[in-house]
Coordinates of C-alpha atoms in Angstrom, one line a residue:
Chain A
M1 CA 113.7 84.4 98.0
K2 CA 111.2 81.6 98.3
L3 CA 108.8 84.2 99.7
I4 CA 109.2 86.4 96.7
G5 CA 108.7 83.4 94.4
K6 CA 105.4 82.4 96.1
Q7 CA 104.2 86.0 96.1
C8 CA 104.9 86.3 92.4
K9 CA 103.2 83.1 91.6
A10 CA 100.1 84.1 93.4
E11 CA 100.1 87.5 91.5
M12 CA 100.4 85.7 88.2
L13 CA 97.5 83.4 88.9
R14 CA 95.3 86.4 89.7
M15 CA 96.2 88.1 86.4
I16 CA 95.4 85.2 84.2
R17 CA 92.1 84.6 86.0
N18 CA 90.9 88.2 85.3
P19 CA 88.4 88.2 82.5
Y20 CA 88.4 92.0 82.1
Y21 CA 92.1 91.8 81.4
V22 CA 91.7 89.1 78.8
F23 CA 88.9 91.1 77.1
W24 CA 90.2 94.7 77.3
S25 CA 93.9 94.1 77.0
L26 CA 93.9 91.2 74.5
A27 CA 90.7 91.0 72.6
M28 CA 90.1 94.7 72.0
P29 CA 93.6 95.6 70.6
I30 CA 93.6 92.5 68.4
L31 CA 90.2 93.4 67.1
F32 CA 91.2 97.0 66.4
Y33 CA 94.3 95.7 64.7
F34 CA 92.3 93.4 62.5
I35 CA 89.8 96.2 61.5
F36 CA 92.4 98.9 60.7
T37 CA 94.7 96.6 58.8
R38 CA 92.3 94.3 57.0
V39 CA 88.8 95.7 56.9
V40 CA 89.2 99.5 56.6
S41 CA 91.6 100.7 54.0
T42 CA 93.9 103.4 55.3
G43 CA 95.4 104.1 51.9
S44 CA 98.9 104.4 53.3
G45 CA 101.9 103.8 50.9
D46 CA 103.7 100.8 52.2
K47 CA 101.3 98.1 53.3
G48 CA 103.9 96.0 55.1
E49 CA 105.3 99.0 57.0
W50 CA 101.8 100.1 58.1
Q51 CA 100.9 96.6 59.3
A52 CA 104.1 96.5 61.5
H53 CA 103.6 100.1 62.6
Y54 CA 100.0 99.5 63.7
L55 CA 100.9 96.3 65.4
M56 CA 103.3 98.3 67.7
S57 CA 100.5 100.9 68.2
M58 CA 98.1 98.3 69.4
T59 CA 100.6 96.5 71.6
S60 CA 101.6 99.7 73.3
F61 CA 97.9 100.7 73.6
S62 CA 97.2 97.4 75.4
V63 CA 100.2 97.5 77.7
M64 CA 99.7 101.1 78.6
G65 CA 96.0 100.3 79.5
S66 CA 96.8 97.5 81.8
A67 CA 99.5 99.5 83.5
I68 CA 97.3 102.4 84.2
M69 CA 93.9 100.8 84.8
T70 CA 94.4 97.3 86.1
L71 CA 97.0 98.4 88.6
G72 CA 95.2 101.6 89.6
I73 CA 91.8 100.0 90.2
R74 CA 93.4 97.1 92.0
L75 CA 95.2 99.3 94.4
V76 CA 92.0 101.2 95.3
Q77 CA 90.1 97.9 95.8
E78 CA 92.7 96.5 98.1
R79 CA 92.7 99.6 100.2
T80 CA 88.9 100.1 100.4
K81 CA 88.1 96.4 100.9
G82 CA 90.6 95.9 103.7
W83 CA 92.9 93.4 102.1
G84 CA 95.7 96.0 102.2
T85 CA 95.1 96.4 105.9
F86 CA 95.4 92.7 106.4
M87 CA 98.6 92.6 104.5
K88 CA 100.1 95.2 106.8
L89 CA 99.4 93.0 109.7
T90 CA 101.3 90.1 108.3
P91 CA 105.1 89.9 108.6
L92 CA 105.5 90.1 104.8
P93 CA 107.7 93.1 104.2
G94 CA 105.9 95.9 102.3
P95 CA 108.6 96.0 99.5
V96 CA 108.2 92.3 98.8
Y97 CA 104.4 92.8 98.4
F98 CA 105.0 95.7 96.1
F99 CA 107.6 93.8 94.1
G100 CA 105.1 90.9 93.7
Q101 CA 102.5 93.3 92.4
M102 CA 104.9 94.8 89.9
F103 CA 106.1 91.4 88.9
G104 CA 102.5 90.3 88.3
Q105 CA 101.9 93.3 86.1
S106 CA 105.1 92.8 84.1
V107 CA 104.2 89.2 83.4
M108 CA 100.8 90.3 82.3
H109 CA 102.4 92.9 80.0
L110 CA 104.8 90.3 78.6
F111 CA 101.8 88.0 78.0
S112 CA 100.0 90.8 76.2
I113 CA 103.0 91.5 74.0
L114 CA 103.4 87.8 73.0
C115 CA 99.7 87.4 72.2
I116 CA 99.4 90.6 70.1
F117 CA 102.6 90.0 68.3
T118 CA 101.5 86.5 67.5
A119 CA 98.1 87.9 66.3
G120 CA 100.0 90.3 64.0
Y121 CA 102.0 87.5 62.5
L122 CA 98.9 85.3 62.0
I123 CA 96.6 88.1 60.7
N124 CA 99.0 89.9 58.4
G125 CA 102.1 87.8 58.4
V126 CA 104.0 90.8 59.9
S127 CA 107.7 89.8 59.6
L128 CA 110.4 91.4 61.5
T129 CA 113.9 90.1 62.2
L130 CA 114.2 88.1 65.5
G131 CA 116.3 91.0 66.9
E132 CA 113.6 93.5 66.0
W133 CA 110.8 91.4 67.7
L134 CA 112.9 91.0 70.8
L135 CA 113.9 94.7 71.0
C136 CA 110.3 95.8 70.4
G137 CA 109.2 93.5 73.2
L138 CA 111.9 94.7 75.6
W139 CA 111.1 98.4 74.7
L140 CA 107.4 97.9 75.4
L141 CA 108.1 96.1 78.7
A142 CA 110.6 98.7 80.0
G143 CA 108.7 101.6 78.7
S144 CA 105.6 100.6 80.6
L145 CA 107.3 101.8 83.9
P146 CA 106.0 105.5 83.7
F147 CA 102.5 104.1 83.1
L148 CA 102.8 101.8 86.2
A149 CA 103.7 105.0 88.1
V150 CA 100.5 106.6 86.7
G151 CA 98.7 103.5 87.9
T152 CA 99.9 104.0 91.5
L153 CA 98.7 107.6 91.2
V154 CA 95.2 106.4 90.2
G155 CA 95.5 103.9 93.1
A156 CA 95.6 106.8 95.6
M157 CA 92.0 107.6 94.8
K158 CA 89.3 107.0 97.4
R159 CA 86.6 105.1 95.4
V160 CA 86.8 102.4 92.8
D161 CA 84.2 104.2 90.6
T162 CA 86.3 107.4 90.5
A163 CA 89.4 105.5 89.9
S164 CA 88.0 103.5 87.0
G165 CA 86.4 106.6 85.4
V166 CA 89.5 108.8 85.7
S167 CA 91.9 106.1 84.6
N168 CA 89.7 105.3 81.6
A169 CA 89.7 109.0 80.6
I170 CA 93.5 109.3 81.0
Y171 CA 94.0 106.1 79.1
M172 CA 91.9 107.2 76.1
I173 CA 93.2 110.7 75.9
L174 CA 96.8 109.4 76.1
A175 CA 96.1 106.8 73.4
V176 CA 94.4 109.2 70.9
A177 CA 96.6 112.2 71.5
G178 CA 99.7 110.0 71.5
G179 CA 99.0 108.6 68.0
M180 CA 98.2 105.1 69.1
W181 CA 94.9 104.9 67.3
M182 CA 96.0 106.8 64.2
P183 CA 99.3 108.2 63.2
L184 CA 100.1 111.6 64.8
E185 CA 100.8 113.0 61.3
I186 CA 97.1 113.1 60.4
L187 CA 96.1 115.2 63.4
P188 CA 96.1 119.0 63.4
T189 CA 99.5 120.6 64.0
T190 CA 98.7 121.9 67.5
M191 CA 97.7 118.4 68.5
Q192 CA 100.9 117.1 67.0
R193 CA 103.0 119.5 68.9
I194 CA 101.3 118.6 72.2
G195 CA 101.4 114.9 71.3
R196 CA 105.1 114.8 70.9
W197 CA 105.5 115.6 74.5
L198 CA 103.1 113.0 75.8
P199 CA 104.5 109.8 77.4
S200 CA 102.2 107.7 75.2
Y201 CA 103.6 109.1 71.9
N202 CA 107.2 108.6 73.1
Y203 CA 106.4 105.1 74.2
G204 CA 104.8 104.1 70.9
S205 CA 107.5 106.0 68.9
G206 CA 110.3 103.9 70.3
A207 CA 108.5 100.7 69.1
W208 CA 107.6 102.2 65.8
N209 CA 111.2 103.1 65.2
I210 CA 112.5 99.6 66.1
A211 CA 109.9 98.0 63.9
G212 CA 110.9 100.3 61.1
G213 CA 114.5 99.2 61.4
H214 CA 115.8 102.2 63.3
A215 CA 116.9 102.7 66.9
P216 CA 114.6 104.6 69.3
E217 CA 115.4 108.3 69.6
W218 CA 117.2 109.5 72.7
R219 CA 114.4 112.0 73.1
N220 CA 111.9 109.2 73.6
V221 CA 114.0 107.6 76.3
L222 CA 114.6 110.9 78.1
I223 CA 111.0 112.0 78.0
L224 CA 109.8 108.7 79.4
L225 CA 112.4 108.8 82.1
G226 CA 111.4 112.3 83.0
Y227 CA 107.7 111.2 83.3
L228 CA 108.7 108.2 85.4
I229 CA 110.6 110.3 87.9
L230 CA 107.8 112.9 88.0
F231 CA 105.0 110.4 88.6
M232 CA 107.0 108.5 91.2
V233 CA 107.8 111.6 93.1
V234 CA 104.1 112.8 93.0
S235 CA 102.9 109.3 94.0
T236 CA 105.3 109.0 96.9
Y237 CA 104.3 112.5 98.1
I238 CA 100.6 111.6 98.0
R239 CA 101.1 108.3 99.8
K240 CA 103.1 110.0 102.6
K241 CA 100.4 112.6 103.0
Q242 CA 97.6 110.1 103.2
E243 CA 99.5 108.0 105.8
T244 CA 99.9 111.0 108.2
V245 CA 96.1 111.7 108.3
Chain B
M1 CA 103.1 86.9 135.3
D2 CA 104.4 87.9 131.9
T3 CA 102.8 90.9 130.3
V4 CA 102.0 90.7 126.6
I5 CA 100.3 94.0 126.0
E6 CA 100.8 97.2 127.9
A7 CA 98.7 100.3 127.2
Q8 CA 99.6 103.4 129.2
D9 CA 97.4 106.4 129.4
V10 CA 96.4 106.1 125.7
F11 CA 94.6 109.0 124.0
K12 CA 93.5 108.9 120.4
S13 CA 91.7 111.7 118.7
F14 CA 90.6 112.1 115.1
R15 CA 89.9 115.3 113.4
D16 CA 86.5 115.9 115.0
K17 CA 86.3 113.3 117.6
Q18 CA 88.0 112.0 120.8
A19 CA 87.9 108.2 120.2
V20 CA 90.0 107.0 123.1
N21 CA 90.3 109.0 126.3
G22 CA 93.1 108.0 128.7
V23 CA 92.9 104.2 128.7
S24 CA 95.5 102.1 130.6
F25 CA 95.6 98.3 131.0
S26 CA 97.9 95.4 130.7
I27 CA 97.2 92.0 129.3
A28 CA 98.8 88.9 130.9
K29 CA 100.2 86.0 128.9
G30 CA 97.7 83.2 128.4
S31 CA 94.6 85.3 129.3
V32 CA 91.4 85.6 127.4
T33 CA 90.1 89.1 127.5
A34 CA 86.9 90.6 126.1
M35 CA 86.7 94.2 125.1
L36 CA 83.0 94.9 125.6
G37 CA 81.1 98.0 124.8
P38 CA 78.5 99.6 122.5
N39 CA 79.4 100.7 119.0
G40 CA 81.6 103.8 119.0
A41 CA 82.9 103.1 122.5
G42 CA 86.5 103.0 121.2
K43 CA 87.1 99.3 121.0
T44 CA 88.1 99.1 117.4
T45 CA 90.3 102.2 117.7
M46 CA 92.0 100.7 120.7
L47 CA 92.5 97.4 118.8
S48 CA 93.9 99.3 115.8
M49 CA 96.5 100.9 118.0
M50 CA 97.5 97.5 119.5
L51 CA 97.8 96.2 115.9
G52 CA 100.0 99.2 114.9
L53 CA 97.5 100.4 112.3
L54 CA 97.0 103.7 114.2
E55 CA 99.4 105.7 116.4
P56 CA 98.2 106.9 119.7
T57 CA 97.9 110.7 119.9
Q58 CA 99.3 110.5 123.4
G59 CA 100.5 107.6 125.6
S60 CA 102.0 104.3 124.5
V61 CA 101.0 100.9 123.5
T62 CA 103.6 98.0 123.5
V63 CA 103.2 94.4 122.5
F64 CA 105.7 91.9 123.7
G65 CA 107.6 94.9 125.0
R66 CA 108.1 96.4 121.5
S67 CA 106.3 98.6 119.1
P68 CA 103.3 96.8 117.5
R69 CA 104.8 97.5 114.1
D70 CA 107.9 95.6 114.8
Q71 CA 108.5 92.7 112.4
A72 CA 109.2 90.3 115.4
V73 CA 105.8 91.3 116.9
R74 CA 104.0 90.7 113.5
E75 CA 105.4 87.2 113.4
R76 CA 103.9 86.3 116.7
T77 CA 100.5 88.0 116.2
G78 CA 97.4 87.1 114.3
A79 CA 94.4 89.2 113.7
M80 CA 90.9 88.8 112.4
L81 CA 89.4 92.2 111.5
Q82 CA 85.8 93.2 111.4
E83 CA 85.6 93.2 107.7
V84 CA 87.2 90.1 106.3
S85 CA 88.4 90.8 102.9
V86 CA 90.2 88.4 100.6
M87 CA 92.3 88.7 97.6
E88 CA 90.2 88.3 94.4
R89 CA 90.7 85.5 92.0
L90 CA 92.7 83.3 94.4
K91 CA 91.3 80.0 95.7
A92 CA 90.8 79.7 99.5
R93 CA 93.5 77.0 99.5
E94 CA 95.9 79.2 97.6
I95 CA 95.4 82.2 100.0
L96 CA 95.9 80.0 103.0
S97 CA 99.2 78.5 101.8
L98 CA 100.4 81.9 100.7
V99 CA 99.7 83.6 104.0
R100 CA 101.2 80.6 105.9
S101 CA 104.5 81.2 104.0
Y102 CA 104.8 84.7 105.5
Y103 CA 105.4 83.3 108.9
P104 CA 108.6 81.6 110.3
H105 CA 106.7 78.8 112.2
P106 CA 103.2 78.5 110.6
L107 CA 100.5 76.2 111.8
D108 CA 100.3 72.8 110.1
Y109 CA 98.1 73.1 107.0
G110 CA 95.9 70.2 108.1
Q111 CA 95.2 71.8 111.4
L112 CA 94.5 75.1 109.8
V113 CA 91.9 73.6 107.4
Q114 CA 90.2 71.9 110.3
A115 CA 90.1 75.1 112.3
A116 CA 88.7 77.0 109.3
A117 CA 85.9 74.3 109.0
L118 CA 86.1 74.6 105.3
G119 CA 85.4 71.5 103.2
A120 CA 87.6 70.3 100.3
S121 CA 85.3 71.8 97.7
D122 CA 85.2 75.2 99.5
L123 CA 88.9 75.3 99.6
N124 CA 89.0 74.9 95.9
R125 CA 86.6 77.7 95.3
Y126 CA 87.6 81.3 94.7
A127 CA 87.8 83.0 98.1
D128 CA 85.7 86.0 97.0
K129 CA 82.9 83.7 96.0
L130 CA 82.5 82.1 99.4
S131 CA 79.5 82.9 101.6
V132 CA 79.8 85.5 104.4
G133 CA 80.1 82.8 107.0
Q134 CA 82.7 80.9 105.1
K135 CA 84.7 84.1 104.4
R136 CA 84.8 84.7 108.2
S137 CA 85.9 81.1 108.7
L138 CA 88.7 81.8 106.2
G139 CA 89.5 85.1 107.9
F140 CA 89.9 83.2 111.2
A141 CA 92.1 80.6 109.5
L142 CA 94.3 83.4 108.1
A143 CA 94.5 84.9 111.6
I144 CA 95.9 81.7 113.1
A145 CA 97.9 80.7 110.0
G146 CA 101.2 81.9 111.6
N147 CA 100.6 79.9 114.8
P148 CA 100.5 83.2 116.7
D149 CA 101.1 83.6 120.5
L150 CA 98.7 86.5 120.5
L151 CA 95.4 86.6 118.7
F152 CA 93.2 89.7 118.1
L153 CA 89.6 89.1 117.1
D154 CA 87.3 92.1 116.3
E155 CA 83.7 91.1 116.5
P156 CA 84.6 87.6 115.2
T157 CA 81.2 85.9 115.2
V158 CA 79.1 88.6 113.4
G159 CA 77.4 86.8 110.5
L160 CA 77.9 83.3 111.8
D161 CA 75.0 80.9 112.6
I162 CA 74.7 79.3 116.0
G163 CA 76.5 76.1 115.0
A164 CA 79.4 77.9 113.4
R165 CA 79.6 80.3 116.4
Q166 CA 79.8 77.3 118.7
R167 CA 82.5 75.7 116.7
F168 CA 84.4 78.9 116.5
W169 CA 84.4 79.4 120.2
D170 CA 85.4 75.8 120.8
T171 CA 88.5 76.4 118.6
V172 CA 89.3 79.6 120.5
R173 CA 89.0 77.7 123.8
D174 CA 91.4 75.2 122.4
L175 CA 93.9 77.9 121.6
A176 CA 93.5 79.4 125.0
A177 CA 94.2 76.0 126.6
R178 CA 97.4 75.9 124.6
G179 CA 98.6 79.1 126.3
K180 CA 97.7 81.6 123.6
T181 CA 96.8 85.1 124.6
I182 CA 93.5 86.1 123.2
L183 CA 91.9 89.5 123.0
F184 CA 88.5 90.0 121.4
A185 CA 86.1 92.8 120.9
T186 CA 82.4 92.0 121.0
H187 CA 79.1 93.5 121.8
Y188 CA 77.6 90.1 122.3
L189 CA 77.6 90.1 126.1
Q190 CA 76.9 86.4 126.5
E191 CA 80.1 85.7 124.6
A192 CA 82.2 88.0 126.8
E193 CA 80.6 86.3 129.9
D194 CA 81.2 82.8 128.6
M195 CA 84.5 83.1 127.0
A196 CA 86.6 85.7 128.8
D197 CA 88.3 85.5 132.1
R198 CA 88.5 89.2 132.1
I199 CA 86.3 91.9 130.7
L200 CA 87.4 95.4 129.7
L201 CA 84.2 97.4 129.6
F202 CA 84.6 100.4 127.2
D203 CA 82.3 103.3 127.2
R204 CA 82.7 106.5 125.2
G205 CA 86.5 106.2 124.9
T206 CA 87.2 105.3 128.5
L207 CA 87.5 102.1 130.5
A208 CA 84.3 102.0 132.5
A209 CA 85.1 98.7 134.3
D210 CA 87.8 96.1 134.3
G211 CA 87.5 92.8 136.0
T212 CA 86.4 89.2 135.8
P213 CA 82.8 88.7 134.5
D214 CA 81.7 88.0 138.1
E215 CA 83.2 91.2 139.4
I216 CA 81.7 93.2 136.6
K217 CA 78.4 91.7 137.3
A218 CA 78.6 92.3 141.0
G219 CA 79.4 95.9 140.4
I220 CA 76.6 96.7 138.0
V221 CA 74.0 93.9 138.0
K222 CA 70.9 94.2 140.0
R223 CA 70.0 91.0 141.8
S224 CA 66.6 90.3 143.3
V225 CA 64.6 87.7 145.1
S226 CA 61.0 87.2 143.9
F227 CA 58.1 85.4 145.5
R228 CA 54.3 85.1 145.5
S229 CA 52.4 86.0 148.6
L230 CA 48.7 86.1 149.6
L231 CA 49.4 89.3 151.6
D232 CA 48.7 92.7 149.9
A233 CA 51.5 94.8 148.6
A234 CA 51.3 97.4 151.4
S235 CA 51.8 95.0 154.2
V236 CA 54.6 93.1 152.4
R237 CA 56.4 96.4 151.9
L238 CA 55.8 97.4 155.5
R239 CA 57.1 94.2 156.9
L240 CA 60.2 94.1 154.6
S241 CA 61.1 97.8 155.2
A242 CA 62.6 96.8 158.6
Y243 CA 65.3 94.9 156.8
P244 CA 68.2 96.8 155.2
A245 CA 69.2 93.8 153.1
I246 CA 66.2 94.4 151.0
G247 CA 65.9 97.4 148.7
E248 CA 63.0 98.4 146.6
C249 CA 60.1 95.9 146.4
L250 CA 57.9 95.9 143.3
L251 CA 54.8 93.9 142.5
S252 CA 54.4 92.7 138.9
E253 CA 52.1 90.0 137.5
G254 CA 51.4 88.7 140.9
R255 CA 55.1 88.4 142.0
F256 CA 57.0 90.5 144.4
H257 CA 60.5 91.4 143.3
A258 CA 62.7 92.5 146.1
A259 CA 66.0 94.1 145.0
A260 CA 69.1 92.9 147.0
H261 CA 72.8 93.2 146.8
N262 CA 73.3 90.0 148.7
T263 CA 70.5 87.5 147.9
D264 CA 71.4 85.2 150.9
E265 CA 70.8 88.0 153.4
A266 CA 67.6 88.9 151.5
L267 CA 66.3 85.4 151.8
A268 CA 67.1 85.3 155.5
A269 CA 65.2 88.6 155.9
I270 CA 62.1 87.4 154.1
F271 CA 61.9 84.3 156.3
A272 CA 62.6 86.4 159.4
S273 CA 59.8 88.8 158.5
G274 CA 57.3 86.0 158.7
I275 CA 55.7 86.8 155.3
P276 CA 54.0 83.7 153.9
A277 CA 56.1 83.6 150.8
Q278 CA 55.7 80.9 148.2
D279 CA 57.5 79.9 145.0
I280 CA 60.7 81.8 146.0
R281 CA 63.2 82.5 143.1
I282 CA 66.6 84.0 143.2
D283 CA 67.4 86.1 140.2
Q284 CA 71.2 86.5 139.9
G285 CA 70.8 89.0 137.1
R286 CA 72.5 88.8 133.8
L287 CA 75.2 90.8 132.4
D288 CA 73.0 91.5 129.4
D289 CA 70.5 93.4 131.5
A290 CA 73.2 95.3 133.3
F291 CA 74.9 96.2 130.1
R292 CA 71.7 97.3 128.5
E293 CA 71.1 99.4 131.5
L294 CA 74.5 101.0 131.4
I295 CA 74.0 102.0 127.8
M296 CA 70.4 103.2 128.4
D297 CA 71.7 105.4 131.2
H298 CA 73.9 107.1 128.8
K299 CA 71.3 107.5 126.2
E300 CA 69.1 109.2 128.8
A301 CA 72.0 111.3 130.0
M302 CA 72.6 112.6 126.4

């Protein structure tokens, strides 16, 4: 237990000291949020509803990004630079190490959620009930699991350059096609149809629903669960295959 | 004598290359053993198998009588790999205390810091910002953090300056004196000669020689007796040719170099031959030369 605690503490320290994280996962989404709710007029009907909706978009955008990119690139770095090898030589059980990594990621996600929610409140005075804030936060935290699994997939790549390029592309495509940058409704119908099946849309959709005063649809939950299982199976298969070589 | 490591008829092949080719040895508790050999001789592959990072294709490797991957083995083993890598964005001090916490009976933090030869300000710096030498010191400290009974060191002094190297080996000697078993890979021959009580000489995936530094030297080092003489080369050679203790005799820069397996007998032969020899020197030969010769032989053979 003490071991897990120490491992988690170390992981947290590493997160907070990462300047890329602070910039890409906090500064960028908040800046976007500011631009698309204050500077650029989107001409949508209900201003308050749009501000809450877009706050959820940007928060899910931020959390999805750190789950895919930060985790993926980090895994590749550890393997190529030899730290992963060193960890294998220590008596620390592999699962504890993995748990520590996931814990660090989740703390980072929680921190992002808190920061961006606060920014939404400060910039536009977005007001949700306490229950809605909490549920949104929980949804975003739990819904990040499939993206962490994508992160482990990215982490199976050989070079840091490839991993960062590929994960960046996946991230951006998922964000745009999933309606995180602009609502899915303004995209062409074909795009909309594809978008509804993407994990990013279903992730955002749950938070949009909660912020709009509804419950997330079952469809969202099931699709995210399906992706989680799929990515975990693929990732485990790839790892097994790499180990036998 | 307790055996710590047992390698039996180990083979390891990669897709296109036979890296280790039928190697057997056992390492006794409390010994300091050097694995010596040119690059690509199979030292690191052998080490990786003893660390449980690779599985032998054939044969077996056990450490403390168990699989190297066993949790109980990991708790008693420390390793410093060729490439010391550290976690990013953690301070040296934080990494040390984190890794210490992985072991049931870690080394005292104060002792550890002393062994790492890192100052208070270095300990407070981010580990990935340390210099190459300091990183290696940190890597060494991490290797001994768990107070291991068995220590693996893969080319541990690469990138260290002379002072740091000296300090490093002093610490290793200290550990050996406390009964730790130490196995290190190196291609610095002097280190193997000075530090180890046994040398495993690796060559193209096989064990070319196994013995104390003296035995290895006796087997492959050329000794010679050299002297100056007013006599010409032809008559010196003629007079010495009667004595089997003396091999080939070469003249270079005014000195005669007479090859000999036993330099005592060679000296006796020179005096007995009546050659007016002056300024006689005995050259015991160095492992360096012998080693270079061994590698050169192979290059020529290839």
